[in-house]
Amino acid sequence: MSWQTAVTVVQEAEPPFIPAGAHAMTIVVEFPPGDPGSPPHRHPGPAFGYVLEGEMLFELELEGEAPRVVKAGEAFWEPGGDVIHYSDGNARDDTTLRFTVTMLCRPGQPMLVLVDEDELAARQDRRVK
């Protein structure tokens, strides 16, 4: 009967609409100590993640949401679409960061799109400092 106690819920979310025929991809990301992570980017659909090891500095462009540290054993998610993901870097300089992410999007779209400097400057007022 261990199956009845084997599950721990780490996150529940109500994502935006997911189109029929959506493509899903699950990846594992590993950044060395102190690595700043990916440059500012967005995902066309929702992304759901879980930190396996270390601590991630997580920052999204969402009204009122300040950067936060997500530790090993904690989950995160982002709605995707027009939201900019500013930071997913390693928050520590003494250990590796490893996390897994499952991303959803329409077939044929890239899972990650970099944001250029002009757009970052134009949307500077949306970022929580």
PDB file of C-alpha atoms in Angstrom:
ATOM      1  CA  MET A   1       0.000   0.000   0.000  1.00  0.00           C
ATOM      2  CA  SER A   2       2.995   2.361  -0.222  1.00  0.00           C
ATOM      3  CA  TRP A   3       1.562   3.863  -3.424  1.00  0.00           C
ATOM      4  CA  GLN A   4      -1.002   5.678  -1.260  1.00  0.00           C
ATOM      5  CA  THR A   5       1.729   7.675   0.499  1.00  0.00           C
ATOM      6  CA  ALA A   6       4.323   7.758  -2.297  1.00  0.00           C
ATOM      7  CA  VAL A   7       3.083  11.000  -3.893  1.00  0.00           C
ATOM      8  CA  THR A   8       3.946  14.489  -2.659  1.00  0.00           C
ATOM      9  CA  VAL A   9       2.324  17.441  -4.422  1.00  0.00           C
ATOM     10  CA  VAL A  10       4.980  20.122  -4.992  1.00  0.00           C
ATOM     11  CA  GLN A  11       2.992  22.476  -7.201  1.00  0.00           C
ATOM     12  CA  GLU A  12      -0.489  23.109  -8.504  1.00  0.00           C
ATOM     13  CA  ALA A  13      -1.240  25.760 -11.122  1.00  0.00           C
ATOM     14  CA  GLU A  14      -3.976  26.878 -13.468  1.00  0.00           C
ATOM     15  CA  PRO A  15      -2.091  27.433 -16.719  1.00  0.00           C
ATOM     16  CA  PRO A  16      -3.405  29.416 -19.653  1.00  0.00           C
ATOM     17  CA  PHE A  17      -5.205  27.645 -22.455  1.00  0.00           C
ATOM     18  CA  ILE A  18      -3.153  24.861 -24.032  1.00  0.00           C
ATOM     19  CA  PRO A  19      -3.969  24.389 -27.728  1.00  0.00           C
ATOM     20  CA  ALA A  20      -5.030  21.033 -29.133  1.00  0.00           C
ATOM     21  CA  GLY A  21      -2.063  19.151 -30.516  1.00  0.00           C
ATOM     22  CA  ALA A  22       0.396  21.019 -28.280  1.00  0.00           C
ATOM     23  CA  HIS A  23       3.988  19.846 -28.290  1.00  0.00           C
ATOM     24  CA  ALA A  24       5.634  19.082 -24.920  1.00  0.00           C
ATOM     25  CA  MET A  25       9.334  18.876 -24.101  1.00  0.00           C
ATOM     26  CA  THR A  26      11.003  18.026 -20.787  1.00  0.00           C
ATOM     27  CA  ILE A  27      14.632  19.042 -20.307  1.00  0.00           C
ATOM     28  CA  VAL A  28      17.237  18.994 -17.535  1.00  0.00           C
ATOM     29  CA  VAL A  29      19.364  22.144 -17.218  1.00  0.00           C
ATOM     30  CA  GLU A  30      22.672  22.252 -15.345  1.00  0.00           C
ATOM     31  CA  PHE A  31      24.534  25.485 -14.572  1.00  0.00           C
ATOM     32  CA  PRO A  32      27.918  25.566 -12.797  1.00  0.00           C
ATOM     33  CA  PRO A  33      28.441  27.628  -9.627  1.00  0.00           C
ATOM     34  CA  GLY A  34      27.686  31.334 -10.118  1.00  0.00           C
ATOM     35  CA  ASP A  35      26.505  30.917 -13.724  1.00  0.00           C
ATOM     36  CA  PRO A  36      24.037  33.678 -14.725  1.00  0.00           C
ATOM     37  CA  GLY A  37      21.904  31.211 -16.707  1.00  0.00           C
ATOM     38  CA  SER A  38      19.999  31.899 -19.906  1.00  0.00           C
ATOM     39  CA  PRO A  39      19.737  35.445 -21.269  1.00  0.00           C
ATOM     40  CA  PRO A  40      16.283  37.070 -21.036  1.00  0.00           C
ATOM     41  CA  HIS A  41      13.807  34.962 -22.998  1.00  0.00           C
ATOM     42  CA  ARG A  42      10.204  33.846 -23.223  1.00  0.00           C
ATOM     43  CA  HIS A  43       8.397  30.591 -23.836  1.00  0.00           C
ATOM     44  CA  PRO A  44       5.411  30.516 -26.205  1.00  0.00           C
ATOM     45  CA  GLY A  45       3.484  28.281 -23.812  1.00  0.00           C
ATOM     46  CA  PRO A  46       3.503  27.428 -20.119  1.00  0.00           C
ATOM     47  CA  ALA A  47       6.592  25.932 -18.497  1.00  0.00           C
ATOM     48  CA  PHE A  48       6.679  23.892 -15.279  1.00  0.00           C
ATOM     49  CA  GLY A  49       9.914  23.223 -13.421  1.00  0.00           C
ATOM     50  CA  TYR A  50      11.470  21.596 -10.389  1.00  0.00           C
ATOM     51  CA  VAL A  51      14.879  22.310  -8.855  1.00  0.00           C
ATOM     52  CA  LEU A  52      16.804  19.068  -8.396  1.00  0.00           C
ATOM     53  CA  GLU A  53      19.995  20.493  -6.883  1.00  0.00           C
ATOM     54  CA  GLY A  54      21.206  23.922  -5.755  1.00  0.00           C
ATOM     55  CA  GLU A  55      19.323  27.217  -5.839  1.00  0.00           C
ATOM     56  CA  MET A  56      17.961  29.177  -8.805  1.00  0.00           C
ATOM     57  CA  LEU A  57      17.522  32.937  -8.997  1.00  0.00           C
ATOM     58  CA  PHE A  58      14.109  33.079 -10.694  1.00  0.00           C
ATOM     59  CA  GLU A  59      12.742  36.302 -12.138  1.00  0.00           C
ATOM     60  CA  LEU A  60       9.703  36.737 -14.375  1.00  0.00           C
ATOM     61  CA  GLU A  61       8.094  39.872 -15.762  1.00  0.00           C
ATOM     62  CA  LEU A  62       4.867  39.606 -13.833  1.00  0.00           C
ATOM     63  CA  GLU A  63       3.216  42.539 -12.149  1.00  0.00           C
ATOM     64  CA  GLY A  64       4.341  42.747  -8.544  1.00  0.00           C
ATOM     65  CA  GLU A  65       6.519  39.629  -8.620  1.00  0.00           C
ATOM     66  CA  ALA A  66      10.045  40.267  -7.374  1.00  0.00           C
ATOM     67  CA  PRO A  67      13.003  37.954  -8.092  1.00  0.00           C
ATOM     68  CA  ARG A  68      13.104  34.970  -5.755  1.00  0.00           C
ATOM     69  CA  VAL A  69      15.310  32.012  -4.976  1.00  0.00           C
ATOM     70  CA  VAL A  70      13.900  28.562  -5.747  1.00  0.00           C
ATOM     71  CA  LYS A  71      15.697  25.856  -3.759  1.00  0.00           C
ATOM     72  CA  ALA A  72      16.204  22.141  -4.381  1.00  0.00           C
ATOM     73  CA  GLY A  73      12.900  20.344  -3.849  1.00  0.00           C
ATOM     74  CA  GLU A  74      10.812  23.380  -4.846  1.00  0.00           C
ATOM     75  CA  ALA A  75       8.800  23.910  -8.018  1.00  0.00           C
ATOM     76  CA  PHE A  76       8.212  26.905 -10.268  1.00  0.00           C
ATOM     77  CA  TRP A  77       6.082  27.694 -13.291  1.00  0.00           C
ATOM     78  CA  GLU A  78       5.545  30.466 -15.764  1.00  0.00           C
ATOM     79  CA  PRO A  79       2.567  31.170 -17.999  1.00  0.00           C
ATOM     80  CA  GLY A  80       4.560  31.681 -21.188  1.00  0.00           C
ATOM     81  CA  GLY A  81       3.322  33.883 -24.004  1.00  0.00           C
ATOM     82  CA  ASP A  82       4.383  37.518 -23.776  1.00  0.00           C
ATOM     83  CA  VAL A  83       5.964  37.188 -20.296  1.00  0.00           C
ATOM     84  CA  ILE A  84       9.745  37.731 -20.196  1.00  0.00           C
ATOM     85  CA  HIS A  85      11.821  35.330 -18.114  1.00  0.00           C
ATOM     86  CA  TYR A  86      14.742  37.490 -16.940  1.00  0.00           C
ATOM     87  CA  SER A  87      16.662  35.055 -14.776  1.00  0.00           C
ATOM     88  CA  ASP A  88      17.106  31.334 -14.248  1.00  0.00           C
ATOM     89  CA  GLY A  89      20.731  31.480 -13.105  1.00  0.00           C
ATOM     90  CA  ASN A  90      22.579  29.785 -10.302  1.00  0.00           C
ATOM     91  CA  ALA A  91      21.993  31.780  -7.110  1.00  0.00           C
ATOM     92  CA  ARG A  92      25.094  30.257  -5.467  1.00  0.00           C
ATOM     93  CA  ASP A  93      28.775  30.331  -6.320  1.00  0.00           C
ATOM     94  CA  ASP A  94      29.681  27.159  -4.407  1.00  0.00           C
ATOM     95  CA  THR A  95      27.457  24.472  -5.936  1.00  0.00           C
ATOM     96  CA  THR A  96      25.871  23.340  -9.187  1.00  0.00           C
ATOM     97  CA  LEU A  97      22.264  24.195 -10.103  1.00  0.00           C
ATOM     98  CA  ARG A  98      20.234  21.427 -11.772  1.00  0.00           C
ATOM     99  CA  PHE A  99      16.573  21.737 -12.643  1.00  0.00           C
ATOM    100  CA  THR A 100      14.061  20.105 -14.911  1.00  0.00           C
ATOM    101  CA  VAL A 101      11.463  21.962 -16.985  1.00  0.00           C
ATOM    102  CA  THR A 102       8.499  20.730 -19.008  1.00  0.00           C
ATOM    103  CA  MET A 103       7.458  23.240 -21.672  1.00  0.00           C
ATOM    104  CA  LEU A 104       4.357  23.256 -23.877  1.00  0.00           C
ATOM    105  CA  CYS A 105       3.806  25.042 -27.192  1.00  0.00           C
ATOM    106  CA  ARG A 106       2.143  24.780 -30.568  1.00  0.00           C
ATOM    107  CA  PRO A 107       3.896  22.309 -32.888  1.00  0.00           C
ATOM    108  CA  GLY A 108       6.673  23.880 -34.948  1.00  0.00           C
ATOM    109  CA  GLN A 109       7.338  26.764 -32.541  1.00  0.00           C
ATOM    110  CA  PRO A 110      10.648  27.062 -30.683  1.00  0.00           C
ATOM    111  CA  MET A 111      10.401  26.344 -26.952  1.00  0.00           C
ATOM    112  CA  LEU A 112      12.608  29.334 -26.072  1.00  0.00           C
ATOM    113  CA  VAL A 113      12.888  32.728 -27.810  1.00  0.00           C
ATOM    114  CA  LEU A 114      15.564  35.249 -26.778  1.00  0.00           C
ATOM    115  CA  VAL A 115      14.476  38.849 -26.093  1.00  0.00           C
ATOM    116  CA  ASP A 116      16.568  41.597 -27.704  1.00  0.00           C
ATOM    117  CA  GLU A 117      18.003  44.680 -25.958  1.00  0.00           C
ATOM    118  CA  ASP A 118      15.508  47.067 -27.613  1.00  0.00           C
ATOM    119  CA  GLU A 119      12.513  45.162 -26.246  1.00  0.00           C
ATOM    120  CA  LEU A 120      14.113  44.921 -22.791  1.00  0.00           C
ATOM    121  CA  ALA A 121      14.618  48.708 -22.764  1.00  0.00           C
ATOM    122  CA  ALA A 122      11.056  49.349 -23.947  1.00  0.00           C
ATOM    123  CA  ARG A 123       9.610  47.151 -21.181  1.00  0.00           C
ATOM    124  CA  GLN A 124      11.948  48.271 -18.397  1.00  0.00           C
ATOM    125  CA  ASP A 125       9.027  49.756 -16.429  1.00  0.00           C
ATOM    126  CA  ARG A 126       7.410  46.291 -16.083  1.00  0.00           C
ATOM    127  CA  ARG A 127      10.336  44.817 -14.180  1.00  0.00           C
ATOM    128  CA  VAL A 128      10.174  44.711 -10.378  1.00  0.00           C
ATOM    129  CA  LYS A 129      13.349  46.080  -8.808  1.00  0.00           C
TER     130      LYS A 129
END
